[in-house]
Tab-separated table of C-alpha atoms in Angstrom:
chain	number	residue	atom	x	y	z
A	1	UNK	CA	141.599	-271.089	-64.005
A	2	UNK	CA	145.533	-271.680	-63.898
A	3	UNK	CA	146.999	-271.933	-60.495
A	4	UNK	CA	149.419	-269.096	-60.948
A	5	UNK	CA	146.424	-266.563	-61.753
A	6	UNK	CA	145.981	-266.159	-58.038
A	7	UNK	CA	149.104	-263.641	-57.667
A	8	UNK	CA	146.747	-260.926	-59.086
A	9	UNK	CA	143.432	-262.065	-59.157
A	10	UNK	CA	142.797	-263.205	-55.101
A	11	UNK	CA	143.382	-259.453	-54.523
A	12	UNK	CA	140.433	-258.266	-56.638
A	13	UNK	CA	138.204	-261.073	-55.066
A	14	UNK	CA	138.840	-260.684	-51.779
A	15	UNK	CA	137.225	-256.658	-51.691
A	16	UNK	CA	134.363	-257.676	-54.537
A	17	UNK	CA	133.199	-260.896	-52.266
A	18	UNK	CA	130.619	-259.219	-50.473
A	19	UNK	CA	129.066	-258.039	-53.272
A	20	UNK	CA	126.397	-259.970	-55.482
A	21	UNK	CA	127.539	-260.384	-59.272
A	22	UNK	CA	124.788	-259.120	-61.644
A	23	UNK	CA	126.648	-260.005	-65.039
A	24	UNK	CA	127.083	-257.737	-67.659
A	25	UNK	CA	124.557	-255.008	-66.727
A	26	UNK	CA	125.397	-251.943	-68.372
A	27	UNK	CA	124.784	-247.979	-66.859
A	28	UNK	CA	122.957	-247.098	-70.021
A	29	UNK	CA	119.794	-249.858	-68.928
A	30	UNK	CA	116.312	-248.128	-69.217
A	31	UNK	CA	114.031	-247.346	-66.675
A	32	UNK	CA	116.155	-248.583	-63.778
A	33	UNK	CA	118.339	-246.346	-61.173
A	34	UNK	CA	121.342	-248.628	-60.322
A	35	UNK	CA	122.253	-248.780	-56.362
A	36	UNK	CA	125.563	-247.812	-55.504
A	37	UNK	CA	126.249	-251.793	-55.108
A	38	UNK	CA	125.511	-252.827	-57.943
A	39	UNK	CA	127.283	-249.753	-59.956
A	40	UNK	CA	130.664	-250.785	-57.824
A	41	UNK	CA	129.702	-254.839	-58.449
A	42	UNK	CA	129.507	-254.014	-61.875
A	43	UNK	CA	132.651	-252.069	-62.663
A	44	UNK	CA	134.786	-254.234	-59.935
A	45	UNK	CA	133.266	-257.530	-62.208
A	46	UNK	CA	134.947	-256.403	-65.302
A	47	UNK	CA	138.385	-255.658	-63.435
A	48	UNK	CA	138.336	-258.915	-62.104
A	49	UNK	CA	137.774	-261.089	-65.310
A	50	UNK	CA	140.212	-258.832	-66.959
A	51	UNK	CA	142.658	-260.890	-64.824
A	52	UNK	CA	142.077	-263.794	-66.628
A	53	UNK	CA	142.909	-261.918	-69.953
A	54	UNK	CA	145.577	-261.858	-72.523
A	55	UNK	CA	146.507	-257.500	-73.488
A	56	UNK	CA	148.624	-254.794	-73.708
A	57	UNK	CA	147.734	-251.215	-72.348
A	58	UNK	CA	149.710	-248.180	-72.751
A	59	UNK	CA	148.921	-245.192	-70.609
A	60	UNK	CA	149.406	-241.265	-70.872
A	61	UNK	CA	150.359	-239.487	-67.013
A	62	UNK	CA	150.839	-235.945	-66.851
A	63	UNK	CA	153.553	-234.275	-68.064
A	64	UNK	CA	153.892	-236.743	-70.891
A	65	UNK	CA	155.219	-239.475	-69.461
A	66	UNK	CA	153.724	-243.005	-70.145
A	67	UNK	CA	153.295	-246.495	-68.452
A	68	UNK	CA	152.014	-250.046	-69.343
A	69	UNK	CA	149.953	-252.927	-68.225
A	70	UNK	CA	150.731	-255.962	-69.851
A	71	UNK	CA	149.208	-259.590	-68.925
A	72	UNK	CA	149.509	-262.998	-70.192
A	73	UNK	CA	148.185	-266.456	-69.459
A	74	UNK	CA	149.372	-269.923	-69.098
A	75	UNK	CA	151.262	-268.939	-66.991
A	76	UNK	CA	149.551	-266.054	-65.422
A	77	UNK	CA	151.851	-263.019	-65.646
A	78	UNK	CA	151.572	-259.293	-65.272
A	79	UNK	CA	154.165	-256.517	-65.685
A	80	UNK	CA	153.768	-253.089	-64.990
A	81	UNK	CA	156.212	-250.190	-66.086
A	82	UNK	CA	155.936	-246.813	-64.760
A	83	UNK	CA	157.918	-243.940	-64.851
A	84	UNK	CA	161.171	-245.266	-63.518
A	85	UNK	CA	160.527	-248.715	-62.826
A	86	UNK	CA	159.100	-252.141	-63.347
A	87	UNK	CA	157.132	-254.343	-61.637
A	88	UNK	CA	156.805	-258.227	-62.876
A	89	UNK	CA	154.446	-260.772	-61.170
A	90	UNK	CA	154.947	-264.411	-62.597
A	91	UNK	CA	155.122	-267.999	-61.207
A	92	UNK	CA	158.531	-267.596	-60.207
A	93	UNK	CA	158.851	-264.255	-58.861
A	94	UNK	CA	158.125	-261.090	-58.401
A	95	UNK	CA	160.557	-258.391	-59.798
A	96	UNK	CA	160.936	-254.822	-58.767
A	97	UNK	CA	162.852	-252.954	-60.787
A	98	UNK	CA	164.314	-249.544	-60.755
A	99	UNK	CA	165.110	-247.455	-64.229
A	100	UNK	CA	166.407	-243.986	-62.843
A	101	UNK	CA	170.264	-244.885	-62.665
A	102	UNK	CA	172.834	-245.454	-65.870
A	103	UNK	CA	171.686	-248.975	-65.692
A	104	UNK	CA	168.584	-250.378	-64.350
A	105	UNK	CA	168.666	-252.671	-61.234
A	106	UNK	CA	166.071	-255.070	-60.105
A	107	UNK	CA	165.295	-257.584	-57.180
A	108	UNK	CA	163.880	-260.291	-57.259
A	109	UNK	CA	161.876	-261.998	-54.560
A	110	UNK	CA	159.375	-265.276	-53.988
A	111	UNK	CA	156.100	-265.029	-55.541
A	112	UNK	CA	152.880	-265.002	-53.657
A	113	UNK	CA	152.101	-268.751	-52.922
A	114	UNK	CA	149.266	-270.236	-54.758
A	115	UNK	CA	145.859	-269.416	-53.337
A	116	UNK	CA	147.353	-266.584	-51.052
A	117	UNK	CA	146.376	-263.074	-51.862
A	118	UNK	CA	148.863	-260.640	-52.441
A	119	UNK	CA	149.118	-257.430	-50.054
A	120	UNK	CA	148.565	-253.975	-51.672
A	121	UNK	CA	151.911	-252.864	-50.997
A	122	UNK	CA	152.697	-255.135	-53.496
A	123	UNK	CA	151.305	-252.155	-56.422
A	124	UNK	CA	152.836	-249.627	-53.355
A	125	UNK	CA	155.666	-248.338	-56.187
A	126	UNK	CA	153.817	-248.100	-58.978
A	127	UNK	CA	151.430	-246.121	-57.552
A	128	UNK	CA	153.767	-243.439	-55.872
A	129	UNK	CA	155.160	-243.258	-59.560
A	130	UNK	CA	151.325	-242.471	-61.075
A	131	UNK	CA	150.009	-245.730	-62.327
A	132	UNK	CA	147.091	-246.369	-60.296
A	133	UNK	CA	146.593	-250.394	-60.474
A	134	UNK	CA	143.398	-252.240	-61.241
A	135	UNK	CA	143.357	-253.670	-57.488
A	136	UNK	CA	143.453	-250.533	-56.118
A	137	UNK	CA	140.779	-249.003	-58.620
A	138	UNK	CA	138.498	-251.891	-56.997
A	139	UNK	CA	139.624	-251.154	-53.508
A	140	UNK	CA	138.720	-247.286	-53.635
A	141	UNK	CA	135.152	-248.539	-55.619
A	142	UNK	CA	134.600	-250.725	-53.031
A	143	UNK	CA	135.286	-248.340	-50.467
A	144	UNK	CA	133.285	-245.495	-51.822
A	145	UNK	CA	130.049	-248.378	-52.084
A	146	UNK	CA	130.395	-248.762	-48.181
A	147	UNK	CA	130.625	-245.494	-47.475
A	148	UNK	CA	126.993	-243.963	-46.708
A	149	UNK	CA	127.642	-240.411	-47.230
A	150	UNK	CA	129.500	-240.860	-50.463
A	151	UNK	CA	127.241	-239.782	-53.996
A	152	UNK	CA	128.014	-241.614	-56.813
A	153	UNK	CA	127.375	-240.974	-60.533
A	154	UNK	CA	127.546	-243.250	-63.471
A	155	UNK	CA	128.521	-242.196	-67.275
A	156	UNK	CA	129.841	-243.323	-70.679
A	157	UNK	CA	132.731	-242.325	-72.552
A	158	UNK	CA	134.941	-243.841	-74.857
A	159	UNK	CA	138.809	-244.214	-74.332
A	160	UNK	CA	141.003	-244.931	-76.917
A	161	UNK	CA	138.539	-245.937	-79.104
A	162	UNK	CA	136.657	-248.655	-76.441
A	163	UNK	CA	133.194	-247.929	-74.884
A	164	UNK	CA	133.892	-247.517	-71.152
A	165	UNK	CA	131.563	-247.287	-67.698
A	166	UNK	CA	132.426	-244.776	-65.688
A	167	UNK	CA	132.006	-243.370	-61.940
A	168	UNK	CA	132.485	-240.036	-60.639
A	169	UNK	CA	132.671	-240.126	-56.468
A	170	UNK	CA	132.266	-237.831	-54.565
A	171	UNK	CA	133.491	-239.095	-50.487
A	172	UNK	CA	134.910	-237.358	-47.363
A	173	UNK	CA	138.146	-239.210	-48.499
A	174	UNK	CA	138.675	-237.850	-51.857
A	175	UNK	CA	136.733	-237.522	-54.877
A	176	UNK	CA	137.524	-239.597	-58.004
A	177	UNK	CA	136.569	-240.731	-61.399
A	178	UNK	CA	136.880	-244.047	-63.042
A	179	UNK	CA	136.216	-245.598	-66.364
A	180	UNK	CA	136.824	-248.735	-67.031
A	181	UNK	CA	136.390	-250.356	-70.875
A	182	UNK	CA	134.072	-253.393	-72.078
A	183	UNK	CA	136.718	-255.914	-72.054
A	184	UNK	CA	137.667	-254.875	-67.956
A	185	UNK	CA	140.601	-252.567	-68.457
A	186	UNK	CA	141.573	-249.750	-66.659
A	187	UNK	CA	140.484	-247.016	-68.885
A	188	UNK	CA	140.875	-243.891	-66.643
A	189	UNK	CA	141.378	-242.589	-63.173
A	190	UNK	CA	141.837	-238.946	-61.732
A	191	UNK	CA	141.961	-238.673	-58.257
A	192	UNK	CA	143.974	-238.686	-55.383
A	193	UNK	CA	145.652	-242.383	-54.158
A	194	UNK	CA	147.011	-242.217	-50.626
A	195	UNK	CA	146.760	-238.535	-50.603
A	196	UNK	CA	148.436	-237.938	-53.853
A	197	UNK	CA	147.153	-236.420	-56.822
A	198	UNK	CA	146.521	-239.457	-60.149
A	199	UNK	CA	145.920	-239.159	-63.138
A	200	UNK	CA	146.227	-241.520	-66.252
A	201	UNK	CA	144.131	-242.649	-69.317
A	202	UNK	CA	144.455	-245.155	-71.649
A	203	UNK	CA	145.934	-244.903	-74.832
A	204	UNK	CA	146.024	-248.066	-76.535
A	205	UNK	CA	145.065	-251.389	-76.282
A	206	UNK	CA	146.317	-254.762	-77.845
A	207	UNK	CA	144.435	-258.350	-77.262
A	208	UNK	CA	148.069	-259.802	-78.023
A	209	UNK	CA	151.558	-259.128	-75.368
A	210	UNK	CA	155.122	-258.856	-76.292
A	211	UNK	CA	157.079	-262.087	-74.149
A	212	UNK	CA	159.626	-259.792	-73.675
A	213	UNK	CA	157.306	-257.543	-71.382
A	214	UNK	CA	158.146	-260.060	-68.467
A	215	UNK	CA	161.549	-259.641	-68.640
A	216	UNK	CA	164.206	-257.517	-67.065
A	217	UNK	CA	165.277	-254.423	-68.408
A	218	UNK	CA	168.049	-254.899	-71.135
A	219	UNK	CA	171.292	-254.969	-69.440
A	220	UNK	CA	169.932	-254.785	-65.996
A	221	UNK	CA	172.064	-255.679	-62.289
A	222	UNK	CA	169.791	-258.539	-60.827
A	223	UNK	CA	170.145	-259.265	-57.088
A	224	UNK	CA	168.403	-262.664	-56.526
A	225	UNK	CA	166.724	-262.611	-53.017
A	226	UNK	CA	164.120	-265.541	-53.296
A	227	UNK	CA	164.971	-268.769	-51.202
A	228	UNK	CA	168.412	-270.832	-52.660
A	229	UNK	CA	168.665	-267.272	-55.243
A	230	UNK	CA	172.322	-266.212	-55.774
């Protein structure tokens, strides 16, 4: 696994450690009743070795506005755009960017160090702007599995053309639905996220990334704020 894969993935390990991997286990085996566990092992599994994949997702929010997941490998890199902004993970930094202005402006700051796990605030932005991250789709799964009171109810569905497990929750914090595809992608939330309404489902999907996903925004101001940045 390439050092630099650790600015995403730690986060997605470090709330699916307590739980036992089963594999691939699907919600559609016969005969047996999954445990709330292993329905949340099994979803939170396929988030995390998306991590370690190469794709391109496009979502629809309400309203008609759209945003993006895009990751690479070798380096490990993310980039997620949301409705006015940006937010790039990579080796060398991580850049916030904003799009609302005549021309975009973006900071950029140190990465997360190898084998450190990033905070959630990290995904903070993103998710005020309605682009519910995978991390925090395993955090509320996880969450919902400890919870004793909460019921929890597996389905199928397909999204954008790719079979996806699902979970409806329903929890004293908030009730939610998830789907997430075969290959581990985010296929669909609706729910609330720190008290705020979500919604977002996945429109299409690419195994191959544009380079130029990791990059600024054409013509954009960049303020360099990592150690001996200008």
């Amino acid at each position: 696994m390439p050092a630099a894969s650790t600015t995403l993935r730690m986060l997605a390990v470090s709330v699916i450690a307590s739980l036992t991997v089963t594999g691939c286990q699907t919600f559609e085996d016969a005969g047996v009743a999954m445990g709330r566990s292993e329905i949340v092992n099994d979803l939170a599994a396929r988030l995390d070795r998306a991590l370690e994949l190469t794709y391109s997702a496009d979502y629809q929010l309400p309203g008609g506005q759209r945003a993006a997941i895009v990751q690479a490998q070798d380096p490990a890199r993310s980039a997620y755009t949301y409705p006015g902004g940006q937010l790039t993970v990579t080796p060398d930094a991580i850049t916030r960017c904003t799009t609302t202005g005549a021309r975009p402006q973006c900071t950029l700051i140190a990465p997360p160090t190898p084998g450190s796990k990033p905070t959630v605030t990290l995904f903070g932005e993103a998710n005020r702007q309605g682009l519910v991250t995978p991390p925090v789709v395993v955090g509320l799964l996880t969450a919902a599995a400890l919870d004793p009171q909460a019921v929890i109810k597996p389905s199928d569905t397909t999204v954008a053309g790719h079979h996806a497990a699902c979970v409806a929750v329903e929890s004293s914090s908030g009730d939610f639905t998830a789907c997430v595809t075969t290959e581990g992608v985010l296929g669909s939330f609706t729910g609330p996220v720190d008290g705020k309404p979500m919604e977002l489902a996945l429109s299409d999907y690419s195994a191959t990334v544009d380079e130029q996903a990791f990059d600024p925004p054409a013509g954009a101001g960049v303020v360099d704020r990592r150690p001996g940045g200008s």
